[in-house]
Each structure stands twice: as C-alpha cells, then as structure tokens.
GROMACS .gro file of N, CA and C in nm:
model
  192
    1UNK      N    1   0.061  -0.133  -0.029
    1UNK     CA    2  -0.015   0.021  -0.010
    1UNK      C    3   0.077   0.090   0.020
    2UNK      N    4   0.043   0.159  -0.086
    2UNK     CA    5   0.149   0.305  -0.094
    2UNK      C    6   0.111   0.398   0.031
    3UNK      N    7   0.213   0.481   0.037
    3UNK     CA    8   0.158   0.624   0.143
    3UNK      C    9   0.059   0.683   0.112
    4UNK      N   10  -0.009   0.756   0.213
    4UNK     CA   11  -0.109   0.866   0.200
    4UNK      C   12  -0.123   0.875   0.337
    5UNK      N   13  -0.070   1.038   0.350
    5UNK     CA   14  -0.005   1.138   0.445
    5UNK      C   15  -0.180   1.155   0.505
    6UNK      N   16  -0.274   1.169   0.400
    6UNK     CA   17  -0.411   1.287   0.432
    6UNK      C   18  -0.454   1.119   0.523
    7UNK      N   19  -0.455   1.060   0.441
    7UNK     CA   20  -0.555   0.892   0.517
    7UNK      C   21  -0.490   0.822   0.682
    8UNK      N   22  -0.315   0.825   0.715
    8UNK     CA   23  -0.224   0.880   0.774
    8UNK      C   24  -0.290   0.925   0.910
    9UNK      N   25  -0.290   1.060   0.906
    9UNK     CA   26  -0.329   1.166   0.939
    9UNK      C   27  -0.497   1.110   0.996
   10UNK      N   28  -0.563   1.101   0.896
   10UNK     CA   29  -0.723   1.137   0.930
   10UNK      C   30  -0.752   0.982   1.077
   11UNK      N   31  -0.689   0.867   0.945
   11UNK     CA   32  -0.681   0.751   1.098
   11UNK      C   33  -0.639   0.799   1.265
   12UNK      N   34  -0.510   0.858   1.277
   12UNK     CA   35  -0.541   0.880   1.346
   12UNK      C   36  -0.599   1.025   1.471
   13UNK      N   37  -0.667   1.048   1.395
   13UNK     CA   38  -0.871   1.139   1.479
   13UNK      C   39  -0.790   1.304   1.418
   14UNK      N   40  -0.680   1.325   1.312
   14UNK     CA   41  -0.719   1.527   1.230
   14UNK      C   42  -0.796   1.427   1.116
   15UNK      N   43  -0.883   1.609   1.122
   15UNK     CA   44  -1.033   1.598   1.066
   15UNK      C   45  -0.952   1.705   0.961
   16UNK      N   46  -1.001   1.704   0.833
   16UNK     CA   47  -0.953   1.787   0.740
   16UNK      C   48  -1.111   1.871   0.721
   17UNK      N   49  -1.191   1.853   0.771
   17UNK     CA   50  -1.334   1.912   0.739
   17UNK      C   51  -1.290   2.080   0.724
   18UNK      N   52  -1.359   2.117   0.569
   18UNK     CA   53  -1.279   2.295   0.581
   18UNK      C   54  -1.203   2.276   0.525
   19UNK      N   55  -1.100   2.178   0.423
   19UNK     CA   56  -1.011   2.219   0.421
   19UNK      C   57  -0.992   2.240   0.287
   20UNK      N   58  -0.875   2.346   0.236
   20UNK     CA   59  -0.892   2.386   0.085
   20UNK      C   60  -0.844   2.313  -0.025
   21UNK      N   61  -0.857   2.313  -0.134
   21UNK     CA   62  -0.759   2.175  -0.206
   21UNK      C   63  -0.582   2.260  -0.226
   22UNK      N   64  -0.556   2.353  -0.169
   22UNK     CA   65  -0.430   2.424  -0.141
   22UNK      C   66  -0.376   2.324  -0.048
   23UNK      N   67  -0.481   2.306   0.121
   23UNK     CA   68  -0.402   2.272   0.223
   23UNK      C   69  -0.412   2.124   0.198
   24UNK      N   70  -0.529   2.081   0.127
   24UNK     CA   71  -0.528   1.943   0.082
   24UNK      C   72  -0.329   1.931   0.016
   25UNK      N   73  -0.359   1.985  -0.087
   25UNK     CA   74  -0.202   1.962  -0.144
   25UNK      C   75  -0.090   1.958  -0.044
   26UNK      N   76  -0.052   2.049  -0.024
   26UNK     CA   77   0.021   2.074   0.109
   26UNK      C   78   0.029   1.915   0.161
   27UNK      N   79  -0.129   1.878   0.237
   27UNK     CA   80  -0.097   1.728   0.348
   27UNK      C   81  -0.051   1.637   0.309
   28UNK      N   82  -0.094   1.636   0.189
   28UNK     CA   83  -0.070   1.563   0.062
   28UNK      C   84   0.060   1.546   0.063
   29UNK      N   85   0.150   1.634   0.016
   29UNK     CA   86   0.284   1.638   0.043
   29UNK      C   87   0.377   1.589   0.144
   30UNK      N   88   0.340   1.635   0.279
   30UNK     CA   89   0.408   1.572   0.387
   30UNK      C   90   0.469   1.460   0.412
   31UNK      N   91   0.620   1.428   0.412
   31UNK     CA   92   0.656   1.315   0.432
   31UNK      C   93   0.652   1.179   0.558
   32UNK      N   94   0.676   1.103   0.520
   32UNK     CA   95   0.682   0.988   0.675
   32UNK      C   96   0.706   1.058   0.758
   33UNK      N   97   0.798   1.088   0.855
   33UNK     CA   98   0.859   1.174   0.938
   33UNK      C   99   0.801   1.326   0.956
   34UNK      N  100   0.744   1.382   0.887
   34UNK     CA  101   0.693   1.467   0.879
   34UNK      C  102   0.514   1.465   0.992
   35UNK      N  103   0.477   1.358   0.879
   35UNK     CA  104   0.276   1.255   0.956
   35UNK      C  105   0.356   1.221   1.093
   36UNK      N  106   0.405   1.132   1.173
   36UNK     CA  107   0.498   1.121   1.211
   36UNK      C  108   0.452   1.152   1.316
   37UNK      N  109   0.560   1.321   1.318
   37UNK     CA  110   0.542   1.424   1.431
   37UNK      C  111   0.439   1.413   1.451
   38UNK      N  112   0.348   1.511   1.344
   38UNK     CA  113   0.227   1.575   1.389
   38UNK      C  114   0.132   1.449   1.477
   39UNK      N  115   0.139   1.316   1.439
   39UNK     CA  116   0.078   1.158   1.512
   39UNK      C  117   0.115   1.219   1.703
   40UNK      N  118   0.242   1.266   1.634
   40UNK     CA  119   0.314   1.212   1.819
   40UNK      C  120   0.263   1.392   1.872
   41UNK      N  121   0.277   1.502   1.843
   41UNK     CA  122   0.198   1.573   1.930
   41UNK      C  123   0.047   1.607   1.951
   42UNK      N  124   0.010   1.505   1.839
   42UNK     CA  125  -0.148   1.478   1.913
   42UNK      C  126  -0.174   1.378   1.974
   43UNK      N  127  -0.131   1.263   1.968
   43UNK     CA  128  -0.122   1.205   2.090
   43UNK      C  129  -0.084   1.279   2.187
   44UNK      N  130  -0.023   1.308   2.201
   44UNK     CA  131   0.032   1.383   2.355
   44UNK      C  132  -0.018   1.471   2.384
   45UNK      N  133  -0.114   1.619   2.325
   45UNK     CA  134  -0.183   1.655   2.394
   45UNK      C  135  -0.354   1.584   2.426
   46UNK      N  136  -0.300   1.482   2.360
   46UNK     CA  137  -0.496   1.426   2.354
   46UNK      C  138  -0.473   1.365   2.508
   47UNK      N  139  -0.370   1.299   2.503
   47UNK     CA  140  -0.365   1.242   2.600
   47UNK      C  141  -0.312   1.300   2.757
   48UNK      N  142  -0.200   1.369   2.757
   48UNK     CA  143  -0.117   1.442   2.835
   48UNK      C  144  -0.229   1.628   2.911
   49UNK      N  145  -0.251   1.639   2.775
   49UNK     CA  146  -0.331   1.835   2.814
   49UNK      C  147  -0.491   1.757   2.804
   50UNK      N  148  -0.539   1.665   2.717
   50UNK     CA  149  -0.676   1.665   2.776
   50UNK      C  150  -0.745   1.669   2.909
   51UNK      N  151  -0.625   1.582   2.969
   51UNK     CA  152  -0.677   1.507   3.056
   51UNK      C  153  -0.652   1.597   3.184
   52UNK      N  154  -0.560   1.716   3.174
   52UNK     CA  155  -0.615   1.857   3.248
   52UNK      C  156  -0.683   1.922   3.180
   53UNK      N  157  -0.756   1.920   3.129
   53UNK     CA  158  -0.845   2.036   3.003
   53UNK      C  159  -0.959   2.002   3.052
   54UNK      N  160  -1.112   2.108   3.097
   54UNK     CA  161  -1.230   2.093   3.160
   54UNK      C  162  -1.276   2.043   2.989
   55UNK      N  163  -1.240   2.108   2.929
   55UNK     CA  164  -1.281   2.102   2.743
   55UNK      C  165  -1.249   2.049   2.675
   56UNK      N  166  -1.196   1.935   2.647
   56UNK     CA  167  -1.151   1.859   2.571
   56UNK      C  168  -1.146   1.836   2.449
   57UNK      N  169  -1.299   1.961   2.369
   57UNK     CA  170  -1.304   1.923   2.215
   57UNK      C  171  -1.237   2.024   2.183
   58UNK      N  172  -1.179   2.071   2.278
   58UNK     CA  173  -1.087   2.262   2.248
   58UNK      C  174  -0.884   2.220   2.227
   59UNK      N  175  -0.911   2.083   2.253
   59UNK     CA  176  -0.723   2.058   2.297
   59UNK      C  177  -0.635   2.135   2.156
   60UNK      N  178  -0.707   2.051   2.072
   60UNK     CA  179  -0.646   2.018   1.991
   60UNK      C  180  -0.626   2.218   1.884
   61UNK      N  181  -0.670   2.286   1.985
   61UNK     CA  182  -0.685   2.409   1.907
   61UNK      C  183  -0.533   2.508   1.945
   62UNK      N  184  -0.492   2.468   2.048
   62UNK     CA  185  -0.396   2.480   2.121
   62UNK      C  186  -0.304   2.500   1.968
   63UNK      N  187  -0.243   2.437   1.919
   63UNK     CA  188  -0.182   2.408   1.762
   63UNK      C  189  -0.245   2.430   1.638
   64UNK      N  190  -0.355   2.391   1.609
   64UNK     CA  191  -0.468   2.429   1.491
   64UNK      C  192  -0.555   2.488   1.511
   0.00000   0.00000   0.00000
C-alpha cells in the first residue's frame, strides 16, 4: 500500500473538514517523518493535555 499522508493523519483522528484544495495539497506532500511528528504531538495533546483540560474538545485548538 502506498503512503498517503492524509489517510494516515485521518486514521489518527485529524479532521480536515473545511480544508481548501491548497491545504490538502500541502498535507498530501508531507513526508512520513512529518506525519509521524504531527501524530506524536496530537497523541501527547490528547493524552496529557486533555487529562488536565475541562473542555477536551478544544485541545487541538492549542496547536491548530
């Protein structure tokens, strides 16, 4: 299976609803290493920051 950055990010809980075609093109050009970093940051925010947040729906807003 070919590497697809958008699918890999989406499968890790990222949502690109409302993203423009230009934004999707940039996402599609990410390397495997870049996707791994983004997913690692999200996992940390979802785990450690969400545990201390009263509104976990806004955790991602810290970064994006």
